[in-house]
Every structure is written in structure tokens, then in C-alpha cells.
XYZ file of C-alpha atoms in Angstrom:
581
model
C -70.785 -55.703 79.240
C -67.560 -57.562 79.703
C -68.672 -59.295 82.887
C -71.590 -61.093 81.261
C -71.240 -64.844 81.648
C -71.113 -66.389 78.186
C -72.788 -69.649 77.319
C -70.850 -72.834 77.715
C -68.360 -72.988 74.882
C -65.008 -74.612 74.221
C -62.134 -72.735 75.773
C -60.230 -70.148 73.738
C -57.252 -72.387 72.880
C -59.309 -75.084 71.184
C -59.871 -75.739 67.489
C -57.801 -74.272 64.689
C -60.071 -72.506 62.235
C -59.135 -70.664 59.086
C -60.058 -67.351 57.492
C -61.625 -68.168 54.131
C -60.421 -71.717 53.933
C -57.264 -73.637 54.775
C -54.873 -71.468 52.841
C -51.426 -70.714 54.113
C -49.866 -67.345 54.704
C -50.079 -65.190 51.609
C -46.767 -64.745 49.832
C -47.084 -61.179 48.706
C -44.591 -60.311 46.026
C -42.377 -57.431 46.974
C -40.321 -54.907 45.102
C -36.569 -54.454 45.114
C -36.533 -53.165 48.669
C -38.785 -53.112 51.757
C -41.902 -50.977 51.781
C -41.407 -47.652 53.521
C -43.366 -46.850 56.652
C -45.828 -43.947 56.814
C -44.711 -40.738 58.491
C -46.129 -40.746 62.046
C -48.673 -38.081 63.048
C -47.670 -37.561 66.661
C -50.560 -35.261 67.575
C -52.954 -38.202 67.139
C -50.927 -40.633 69.236
C -52.719 -40.548 72.604
C -56.243 -39.915 73.977
C -55.021 -36.864 75.916
C -55.450 -34.766 72.770
C -58.910 -33.102 72.894
C -59.442 -33.311 69.108
C -58.670 -36.889 68.040
C -57.916 -37.192 64.355
C -58.930 -33.636 63.525
C -56.690 -31.033 61.906
C -57.000 -27.379 62.887
C -57.343 -26.207 59.281
C -59.904 -28.836 58.285
C -63.594 -28.109 57.811
C -64.402 -30.835 60.348
C -63.051 -28.620 63.132
C -65.885 -26.132 62.507
C -68.652 -28.722 62.210
C -70.318 -30.702 64.987
C -69.579 -34.406 64.932
C -71.998 -35.452 67.644
C -73.993 -38.422 66.471
C -76.361 -40.389 68.676
C -75.507 -44.000 69.087
C -77.925 -45.917 66.909
C -80.525 -48.155 68.447
C -78.933 -51.059 66.652
C -75.703 -50.436 68.577
C -77.548 -49.988 71.851
C -79.626 -53.125 71.444
C -76.845 -55.318 70.098
C -76.519 -58.225 72.477
C -74.817 -61.561 72.758
C -72.657 -62.522 69.820
C -73.220 -59.247 67.961
C -72.527 -56.590 70.581
C -69.015 -55.987 69.233
C -70.241 -54.693 65.861
C -70.753 -51.142 67.144
C -67.148 -50.668 68.268
C -65.681 -48.100 68.715
C -68.694 -45.756 68.883
C -70.714 -48.105 71.087
C -68.084 -47.671 73.846
C -66.577 -44.302 72.880
C -69.333 -42.018 71.664
C -67.096 -39.395 70.039
C -65.643 -41.958 67.645
C -68.207 -41.341 64.927
C -68.043 -42.727 61.391
C -66.158 -39.734 59.944
C -63.460 -39.950 62.608
C -63.072 -43.692 62.096
C -62.678 -43.038 58.374
C -60.052 -40.329 58.884
C -57.927 -42.494 61.187
C -58.067 -45.373 58.649
C -58.906 -47.880 61.357
C -60.800 -49.970 58.827
C -58.674 -49.244 55.738
C -55.394 -50.259 57.381
C -56.681 -53.605 58.606
C -55.736 -56.636 56.575
C -58.106 -57.237 53.649
C -56.123 -59.746 51.613
C -57.935 -63.098 51.668
C -54.536 -64.807 51.424
C -53.412 -63.167 54.663
C -54.702 -65.422 57.384
C -55.684 -63.819 60.675
C -54.093 -65.906 63.384
C -54.045 -65.390 67.139
C -51.151 -66.792 69.159
C -51.275 -66.816 72.925
C -48.834 -67.342 75.772
C -50.154 -68.220 79.239
C -48.294 -67.414 82.448
C -49.495 -69.467 85.389
C -50.119 -68.171 88.890
C -46.737 -69.441 90.081
C -44.927 -67.464 87.360
C -44.229 -70.477 85.162
C -44.913 -70.244 81.434
C -47.299 -72.835 80.118
C -45.288 -74.809 77.542
C -46.545 -75.065 73.938
C -48.523 -78.209 73.234
C -51.205 -79.586 70.939
C -53.834 -78.355 73.404
C -52.935 -74.690 72.965
C -52.313 -74.304 69.249
C -52.732 -70.841 67.691
C -56.248 -69.875 66.704
C -56.948 -69.353 62.995
C -59.913 -67.018 62.643
C -62.796 -68.206 60.512
C -64.785 -65.375 58.940
C -67.819 -67.630 58.629
C -67.923 -68.330 62.370
C -67.146 -65.029 64.055
C -69.757 -65.733 66.733
C -67.709 -68.697 67.865
C -64.575 -66.523 68.118
C -66.511 -63.952 70.167
C -67.658 -66.684 72.509
C -64.090 -67.906 72.944
C -62.891 -64.390 73.738
C -65.626 -64.062 76.340
C -64.504 -67.211 78.134
C -62.365 -66.197 81.085
C -59.294 -68.344 81.707
C -58.608 -69.770 85.148
C -55.388 -70.317 87.048
C -53.475 -67.672 85.064
C -51.526 -64.618 86.089
C -51.277 -63.313 82.532
C -52.298 -64.160 78.979
C -50.427 -62.681 76.020
C -52.391 -62.456 72.752
C -50.368 -61.886 69.576
C -52.357 -61.150 66.419
C -51.090 -61.605 62.869
C -52.912 -59.928 59.947
C -55.527 -58.182 62.081
C -58.961 -58.138 60.433
C -61.505 -55.443 61.247
C -64.057 -57.791 62.920
C -61.285 -59.133 65.163
C -60.297 -55.564 66.035
C -63.881 -54.813 67.034
C -64.095 -57.952 69.152
C -60.864 -57.234 71.023
C -61.807 -53.595 71.549
C -65.229 -54.517 72.906
C -64.119 -57.467 75.008
C -61.296 -55.615 76.762
C -62.736 -52.061 76.467
C -59.655 -50.825 74.607
C -59.288 -47.139 73.822
C -59.339 -46.829 69.985
C -56.052 -44.925 70.083
C -54.189 -48.192 70.580
C -55.422 -49.472 67.237
C -55.071 -46.151 65.413
C -51.511 -45.564 66.641
C -50.558 -49.147 65.791
C -52.194 -49.228 62.375
C -50.680 -45.841 61.471
C -47.203 -46.517 62.920
C -47.349 -43.722 65.516
C -45.188 -44.014 68.659
C -47.324 -43.565 71.780
C -47.464 -44.355 75.485
C -50.279 -43.643 77.900
C -52.254 -44.989 80.837
C -56.057 -45.080 81.052
C -58.985 -46.720 82.850
C -57.201 -46.435 86.203
C -59.204 -47.986 89.039
C -57.531 -48.009 92.438
C -56.699 -51.520 93.650
C -58.454 -52.957 90.567
C -56.247 -52.274 87.584
C -55.628 -50.077 84.552
C -54.723 -50.097 80.863
C -51.284 -49.115 79.556
C -50.240 -48.774 75.927
C -46.751 -48.619 74.439
C -46.323 -48.312 70.690
C -42.776 -47.766 69.530
C -40.800 -47.910 66.304
C -37.386 -49.507 66.302
C -34.720 -50.376 63.753
C -34.071 -53.943 62.725
C -31.675 -55.597 60.264
C -33.359 -57.964 57.825
C -32.226 -59.885 54.744
C -34.138 -59.062 51.576
C -34.026 -61.693 48.854
C -33.021 -60.482 45.416
C -35.229 -61.376 42.480
C -34.062 -64.533 40.696
C -35.100 -65.428 37.141
C -37.026 -68.680 36.696
C -35.427 -71.604 34.874
C -38.054 -71.649 32.115
C -36.984 -68.161 31.001
C -33.265 -68.866 30.750
C -33.341 -68.711 26.942
C -34.350 -65.055 27.216
C -31.958 -64.314 30.042
C -29.524 -62.267 27.940
C -32.069 -59.805 26.580
C -33.989 -59.600 29.836
C -30.801 -59.162 31.850
C -29.765 -56.198 29.689
C -33.261 -54.716 29.942
C -33.373 -55.195 33.705
C -29.910 -53.695 34.036
C -31.004 -50.590 32.133
C -34.190 -50.325 34.185
C -32.300 -50.761 37.459
C -29.770 -48.135 36.381
C -32.575 -45.698 35.579
C -34.353 -46.423 38.866
C -31.087 -46.051 40.776
C -30.454 -42.688 39.101
C -33.954 -41.460 39.887
C -33.654 -42.623 43.509
C -30.385 -40.752 43.869
C -31.973 -37.583 42.503
C -35.058 -37.581 44.723
C -35.256 -36.011 48.160
C -34.036 -37.931 51.201
C -36.882 -39.770 52.952
C -36.118 -40.999 56.466
C -39.077 -43.400 56.327
C -37.293 -45.420 53.648
C -35.261 -48.462 54.563
C -31.476 -48.197 54.396
C -29.563 -50.590 52.170
C -26.319 -51.989 53.571
C -24.381 -52.407 50.330
C -21.289 -53.555 52.190
C -22.906 -56.975 52.648
C -22.341 -59.197 49.629
C -24.724 -62.138 49.597
C -27.733 -63.488 47.742
C -29.905 -61.577 50.206
C -29.297 -57.867 50.648
C -29.257 -56.460 54.141
C -31.607 -53.623 54.980
C -32.124 -51.476 58.042
C -35.846 -50.948 58.292
C -38.278 -49.570 60.837
C -40.261 -52.197 62.703
C -43.201 -51.871 65.064
C -43.777 -53.091 68.611
C -47.358 -52.316 69.678
C -48.419 -53.539 73.127
C -51.591 -52.913 75.090
C -51.813 -54.339 78.606
C -54.889 -54.745 80.760
C -53.586 -55.023 84.317
C -56.333 -56.470 86.465
C -56.754 -57.967 89.908
C -59.544 -60.149 88.490
C -59.052 -63.892 89.126
C -58.846 -64.451 85.357
C -55.587 -62.515 85.343
C -54.175 -59.736 83.196
C -53.860 -59.595 79.409
C -51.301 -58.249 76.936
C -52.403 -57.676 73.336
C -49.676 -57.390 70.695
C -50.516 -56.030 67.245
C -48.364 -56.999 64.247
C -48.425 -55.412 60.763
C -49.844 -57.383 57.849
C -47.801 -59.933 55.956
C -47.107 -57.516 53.072
C -45.013 -55.349 55.405
C -42.528 -58.190 56.042
C -42.002 -57.081 59.639
C -41.919 -58.980 62.941
C -44.715 -61.535 62.900
C -46.801 -62.680 65.819
C -45.342 -66.160 65.415
C -41.782 -64.854 65.824
C -42.601 -62.773 68.884
C -44.600 -65.727 70.263
C -41.459 -67.885 70.182
C -39.375 -65.081 71.704
C -41.831 -64.575 74.569
C -41.734 -68.301 75.304
C -37.936 -68.014 75.485
C -38.409 -65.469 78.286
C -40.049 -68.206 80.328
C -36.954 -70.362 79.812
C -34.620 -67.666 81.155
C -33.399 -68.503 84.656
C -32.912 -64.824 85.481
C -36.425 -63.770 84.493
C -38.023 -66.860 85.947
C -36.675 -65.856 89.346
C -38.225 -62.403 88.861
C -41.609 -63.907 88.011
C -41.398 -66.072 91.116
C -40.390 -63.150 93.366
C -43.177 -60.842 92.225
C -46.763 -61.420 91.079
C -46.796 -58.193 89.067
C -47.517 -59.175 85.428
C -45.892 -55.940 84.207
C -42.516 -57.717 84.310
C -43.563 -59.767 81.267
C -44.470 -56.511 79.507
C -41.016 -55.154 80.353
C -39.302 -58.324 79.158
C -40.964 -58.007 75.726
C -39.463 -54.514 75.369
C -36.023 -56.137 75.383
C -36.809 -57.459 71.904
C -36.571 -53.904 70.553
C -33.242 -53.422 72.334
C -31.773 -56.588 70.815
C -32.893 -55.399 67.366
C -31.349 -51.971 67.939
C -28.061 -53.481 69.081
C -27.732 -55.790 66.073
C -28.700 -52.989 63.690
C -26.090 -50.582 65.025
C -23.424 -53.287 64.718
C -24.245 -53.737 61.022
C -24.495 -49.991 60.500
C -21.076 -49.381 62.053
C -19.524 -52.027 59.793
C -21.240 -50.416 56.791
C -19.891 -46.977 57.777
C -16.352 -48.392 57.959
C -16.823 -49.876 54.498
C -18.050 -46.542 53.174
C -15.136 -44.672 54.737
C -12.641 -47.075 53.145
C -14.221 -46.650 49.716
C -14.337 -42.871 50.097
C -10.600 -42.846 50.811
C -9.792 -45.072 47.811
C -12.266 -43.824 45.214
C -13.881 -40.595 44.087
C -17.416 -41.898 43.593
C -20.030 -39.122 43.880
C -22.709 -41.685 44.763
C -20.869 -42.402 48.007
C -21.260 -38.762 49.009
C -24.997 -38.935 48.334
C -25.243 -42.107 50.389
C -23.340 -40.504 53.259
C -25.764 -37.572 53.344
C -28.673 -40.030 53.303
C -27.162 -41.950 56.219
C -26.688 -38.704 58.141
C -30.401 -37.910 57.797
C -31.315 -41.473 58.794
C -29.070 -41.302 61.870
C -30.841 -38.182 63.097
C -34.152 -40.006 62.670
C -32.817 -43.069 64.472
C -31.790 -40.853 67.387
C -35.390 -39.659 67.757
C -36.685 -43.257 67.651
C -34.187 -44.306 70.306
C -35.312 -41.393 72.462
C -38.919 -42.598 72.102
C -37.742 -46.013 73.281
C -36.118 -44.462 76.349
C -39.287 -42.514 77.153
C -41.378 -45.686 76.848
C -39.235 -47.566 79.371
C -39.307 -44.551 81.689
C -43.095 -44.512 81.331
C -43.315 -48.155 82.455
C -40.972 -47.394 85.353
C -43.060 -44.425 86.540
C -46.455 -46.119 86.078
C -46.842 -48.767 88.784
C -49.776 -51.088 88.572
C -52.814 -50.183 90.718
C -53.194 -53.847 91.651
C -50.122 -53.447 93.864
C -52.422 -51.591 96.259
C -54.805 -54.550 96.485
C -54.900 -57.049 99.311
C -53.075 -59.558 97.155
C -49.838 -57.672 97.844
C -48.543 -57.187 101.364
C -46.518 -54.094 102.229
C -43.149 -55.929 102.034
C -44.185 -57.543 98.722
C -45.263 -54.156 97.359
C -41.961 -52.547 98.330
C -39.955 -55.440 96.884
C -41.933 -55.333 93.641
C -41.444 -51.577 93.208
C -37.742 -51.897 93.980
C -37.359 -54.787 91.528
C -39.269 -52.905 88.820
C -37.049 -49.838 89.202
C -33.974 -52.040 89.040
C -35.019 -53.845 85.842
C -36.145 -50.628 84.173
C -32.802 -49.041 85.064
C -31.015 -52.035 83.515
C -32.903 -51.527 80.270
C -32.391 -47.748 80.368
C -28.672 -48.297 80.883
C -28.546 -50.408 77.736
C -30.490 -47.765 75.817
C -27.998 -45.153 76.987
C -25.190 -47.358 75.665
C -26.953 -47.596 72.311
C -27.408 -43.824 72.234
C -23.653 -43.367 72.782
C -22.919 -45.906 70.049
C -25.319 -44.137 67.696
C -23.607 -40.818 68.451
C -20.239 -42.350 67.557
C -21.606 -43.567 64.237
C -23.094 -40.112 63.600
C -19.746 -38.469 64.351
C -18.027 -40.915 62.006
C -20.505 -40.084 59.249
C -19.960 -36.343 59.782
C -16.188 -36.771 59.715
C -16.386 -38.782 56.506
C -18.656 -36.207 54.868
C -16.315 -33.401 55.971
C -13.379 -35.317 54.502
C -15.204 -35.738 51.192
C -16.168 -32.071 51.149
C -12.621 -30.946 51.983
C -11.188 -33.181 49.263
C -13.685 -31.764 46.775
C -12.758 -28.213 47.817
C -9.101 -29.136 47.377
C -9.852 -30.387 43.873
C -11.755 -27.195 43.079
C -8.871 -25.111 44.410
C -6.390 -27.079 42.290
C -8.613 -26.555 39.242
C -8.789 -22.811 39.966
C -4.991 -22.658 40.237
C -4.682 -24.435 36.894
C -7.140 -22.004 35.306
C -5.216 -19.085 36.799
C -1.979 -20.390 35.309
C -3.641 -20.697 31.910
C -4.953 -17.139 32.143
C -1.419 -15.987 32.994
C -0.091 -17.558 29.854
C -2.809 -15.879 27.808
C -1.924 -12.547 29.438
C 1.750 -13.007 28.522
C 0.811 -13.708 24.916
C -1.409 -10.621 24.892
C 1.436 -8.479 26.237
C 3.684 -9.663 23.383
C 1.191 -8.875 20.640
C -0.366 -5.749 22.193
C 2.278 -3.198 21.061
C 2.273 -4.544 17.529
C -1.544 -4.539 17.436
C -1.582 -0.945 18.689
C 0.926 0.222 16.045
C -1.019 -1.577 13.314
C -4.243 0.113 14.459
C -2.572 3.548 14.498
C -1.065 3.136 11.029
C -4.439 1.990 9.754
C -6.223 5.146 10.904
C -7.745 7.294 8.141
C -6.389 10.636 9.416
C -4.393 13.248 7.553
C -1.560 13.335 10.088
C -0.695 9.675 9.295
C -2.114 8.987 5.820
C -1.858 11.900 3.355
C -5.030 10.774 1.635
C -7.090 10.694 4.890
C -10.300 12.635 5.309
C -10.364 13.038 9.124
C -8.070 14.459 11.800
C -6.740 13.162 15.089
C -8.715 15.858 16.931
C -11.998 14.558 15.505
C -11.024 10.988 16.410
C -10.210 11.963 20.000
C -13.444 13.939 20.443
C -15.678 11.140 19.165
C -13.820 8.470 21.214
C -14.045 10.418 24.472
C -17.741 11.212 23.907
C -18.702 7.565 23.297
C -16.583 6.427 26.273
C -18.361 8.858 28.593
C -21.791 7.830 27.193
C -21.015 4.152 27.738
C -19.849 4.696 31.337
C -22.951 6.793 32.078
C -25.333 4.109 30.793
C -23.512 1.240 32.513
C -23.615 2.963 35.930
C -27.263 3.977 35.386
C -28.358 0.385 34.823
C -26.595 -0.844 37.981
C -28.984 -1.089 40.957
C -26.066 -1.037 43.429
C -23.225 1.387 42.819
C -21.160 3.817 44.936
C -22.042 6.617 42.467
C -25.730 6.743 43.439
C -27.779 6.171 46.562
C -28.994 2.687 47.473
C -32.562 2.030 46.352
C -32.680 4.972 43.911
C -35.082 4.668 40.988
C -34.003 4.424 37.376
C -34.755 8.109 36.761
C -32.489 9.215 39.596
C -29.841 6.760 38.460
C -29.838 8.401 35.016
C -28.973 11.681 36.715
C -26.158 10.171 38.759
C -23.336 12.494 37.536
C -25.206 15.595 38.680
C -26.446 14.049 41.924
C -23.019 12.634 42.681
C -21.343 16.035 42.392
C -24.085 17.992 44.177
C -24.396 15.437 46.967
C -20.983 16.519 48.080
C -20.323 13.602 50.390
C -19.268 11.105 47.732
C -17.317 13.712 45.717
C -15.418 15.003 48.769
C -14.593 11.453 49.859
C -13.274 10.718 46.379
C -11.025 13.762 46.544
C -9.761 12.748 49.984
C -9.090 9.202 48.840
C -11.647 7.695 51.266
C -13.944 4.733 50.328
C -17.034 6.049 48.593
C -20.299 5.325 50.398
C -18.820 5.450 53.929
C -20.212 8.383 55.921
């Protein structure tokens, strides 16, 4: 399928075409903070799982999903053979499974979001082809998809590697890329659903393979605050008060809701027109390593413009900077293995991690200072939120480490081809291990730095908690002192109150005109006291005077059972704790 020679067409780099006209990138309005990322479903990350995008408790697990590939998919030829992807190449990816994984739903649908394909070419000698007017990015035109398919079919010449970076991926483009390069659908599903993954597939000895690395990393970004337009300045006072009230309400509600580690983290210590946020970004790479003369290919997926994450244009410029590095240029000249470019792109995530942890450490110092000087309860809530985020960041950093280790332990099958001599193969493997170890060493440094920040957050939270306990203890001491004073006052007035109560009794021994006697008073008082004690102990579910778990009827008979039981009565007489056998 992929080896069919296409008709003569202009090469892939030519002609800038647009998706639904010559509109620029859509400027999607955003809320007060970055959009949170979806929680990753790790069990659907790689093709090794035998039940892709099926849950064990779902009805789909009990039903058969086998669907024959339609004749339309089988007979699709030429410029339309990509329309059946993924089922045309992967038969178990039926319509229901495609719907569940949201492969279509998560693709860009906004007509203002222009699908654009950037590409970086690495020549046979390891040099990066410089940007020029002849290799401008390709703007996809929905009305001429056949032309795009023809361009994708055209095999480049004289290249070691081509890097394709896609902004605002549209579903037809996804189908074309998947069909052209025979890409396992899990690359698109893990990328579109923000699921970290790493796996190798399509391994052919001495010919090549496919490797996928999808990882989430943390990046610091400025987020512009909303600014009122000049034409509404005459209403600025009323609107400002209204917005302030709304923001206060929203802030209160956000503080009350549960902690969500998928949310971005605001760095309030930064005072500028643009707030600083720590947000999760995505680096999704799929590499086709091939000994074919047309070279290997790296495909980089980038979230839609509404996510405000790393764009293909930004990563395109960064990848070109790799070609300008003297250190990496020597590596590309020493070894023909295109995987070194793949490894170099992973350094982008490390740079983002490093900058983010620097800002986070400064923010933690600011929080600690404010905790020491103030008694703001919101700071405690923020510290607990940061603690939860730090634990999540530790898991993301561990995924990063595993991804680099995966690249290190997955050598390219093309190293076994005739293109590489034994000395060249040994040198390449040694160089790959060295560069992977360099990156792993930096990740280990970041992990240590993250642990220090986590320890600082724990220490600050413990300090806040200890200070709050100290305040509660001081309040309890004050209450105890007040109760003492009340007790002293009671002791002063108690004798007088007792004498007044005695002289007010209507008994003959005290008042000659009384109708009752002290004996009657004592009998009635003792009887009601005993009745009250009996009822109070009967209604208690746990008491030393009756057995644990006794019913209400047995609890009513507790005086008799307590005496006849013998154990509790004898212990009471001996002065031992009741209930201990």
C-alpha cells in the first residue's frame, strides 16, 4: 500500500494552502486560567493491552465487535484509500471502538484553527536543511485533500530524517498520516487523550521499526489577564465592582472544591500583567525508523490552539536550533542513526521541567515567608493543593525517566543492516547510551530538586498546623481559666444558696406551718435519684455496668445482672477497674 508509486506531483514542501480560506490562527477566548487536562487512562496507553478501549464492567466486553471490513474500504484506491483508517489497516478498530476512544471527537473542528504541517529535513551528512522559501510550512486545504495525499505519498530523496510537526490536527489528516506510515492507532488515541505511553511495534530485522513516546511535562507559561476595552470605560466602576464580586465568589468556590491535580497551578508570587501558571504540556512523538533510501520520519502531534500549549511552530524552531548546536552536530556526523534527533527533542521537556521547578521553588519561598508573617487560612489551602500537585509532578517525572530509558534500551533495527559496519554499530550504541545517561542524570537532578520542594512544602504545612494547634491550646487554656473563675464564684454562692433552699423547704421541722416532713423529702429524693441513674445507664450502649453489645432489654435489667454476674461486683469491691477480667 505504502510502496505504490504515486503520480507525478509537486514535492511535499511546495505550495502553501489553507484550511477553509486564508484565515489566520483562531484566537480562542480563554477563561481566567488555563484549561485543565483530562485525567489519563493508562490502561489504554499501548497496543499491548488485549482489550483496547474497553472497560471490564461495560456491556461491550460481553458483545462481539468483529465487523468485516466493508467493500468500500477494501476497494478504496489511489487518493481515497486513506478514508478507511484505522479499520482498513487494523481490523479490530471498529466504529464503536473509534467512538469510545474519541479519535474523531478530539480532533480539531474549529474552522478558525488552521491545520498546518511544519517539517524539518536532516540531510544524509547529518546537516539540517535551513529554512527557506522553498520549504515553507504546508497549510492544509480541505477542498484539495487529494493533493495533500499525493504530497504525502511522494518520497523525499537525499534525506536521513524528516520531522513532521502538525498543528490543529484534523481527522482527514490523521487518517492520511496513519495510512501513509501505517501508524498504530494508539499513537493518536494516547496523544489526543493526553495519556503517557511508550512502545515499539512493526519491528523488522535490518529494516526498521516504529517507536512511540507520549509524555506529559510541566511548563511555566504567562497567562494574560482580561483587560477592559476603552469603549467601556464609562461603565468601568460598576463593572469593576461586579467583576470583583464575581471573582470573589469564584475564588471562594474554587477554594471549597476538591483538589484536582489536572488543574494548572497559579504562581501568585509573580506580580505582572500576565499571571504565571504551571500547566501540563504534551510531547507526543512517533518515529518510523527505516533503512529505506527515503529515510526515517518523526511525527509530532500538538494539541489544538484552544489548549494554548506548545505549538508545532515553536517546536519547529527549537528542532532547527538543534541543528545549530555544535555538540549535537558532531553527534549527527559521527552516527547515521536518526534516533539521536528523537532523543534531542526530548530535551525540550527537560528544559521546561527545569524552568518550572525554578519558578515553583521561588513561589514556595514566597508562600513560606507569608505564612510566617500572616495567619491567612487561604495560604494553608494553597499549600495542601501544592502538596497534591507535587506528588502528581513526581509521577510525571518518573514517566519521563522511563521514556528515556525506553529509548536507551530500544536500539534501532537498522543498525543491523549493511549500512552500519561493526565498529560503527558499536560506536553508535556506545554514543546512544552515553547521551541517554546524560539526559537521565539531568532527570535525576530534577527529581532531587522536586523532592526538596516537596519537603519544604511539608515543613511549611507542619509549621502552619503546629501554629494552629498552639493557638487552639492557648484558647483552651483561656477557656479553662474562665471556667476556674466561674467555679470560684459558684463556691462563694453555693453555701448561701444551700441555706436559702433549706429554709425555703415546706417541712414541719423547719417551718411550723409545713405539711411535709424531712423523712418524706429524703425518701422521694433518693427514689428519683436512683430512677434517674437506672434510666441513664440503661440508655448507654457502652457502660461498665452491662456487657458490651447487650440489647436494650438486658440493659434495663443491669442492676440485677451486674450483681449476679459477680465479676463486675467483686472487682468493684476490690477496687479494680470494672470490665477487666
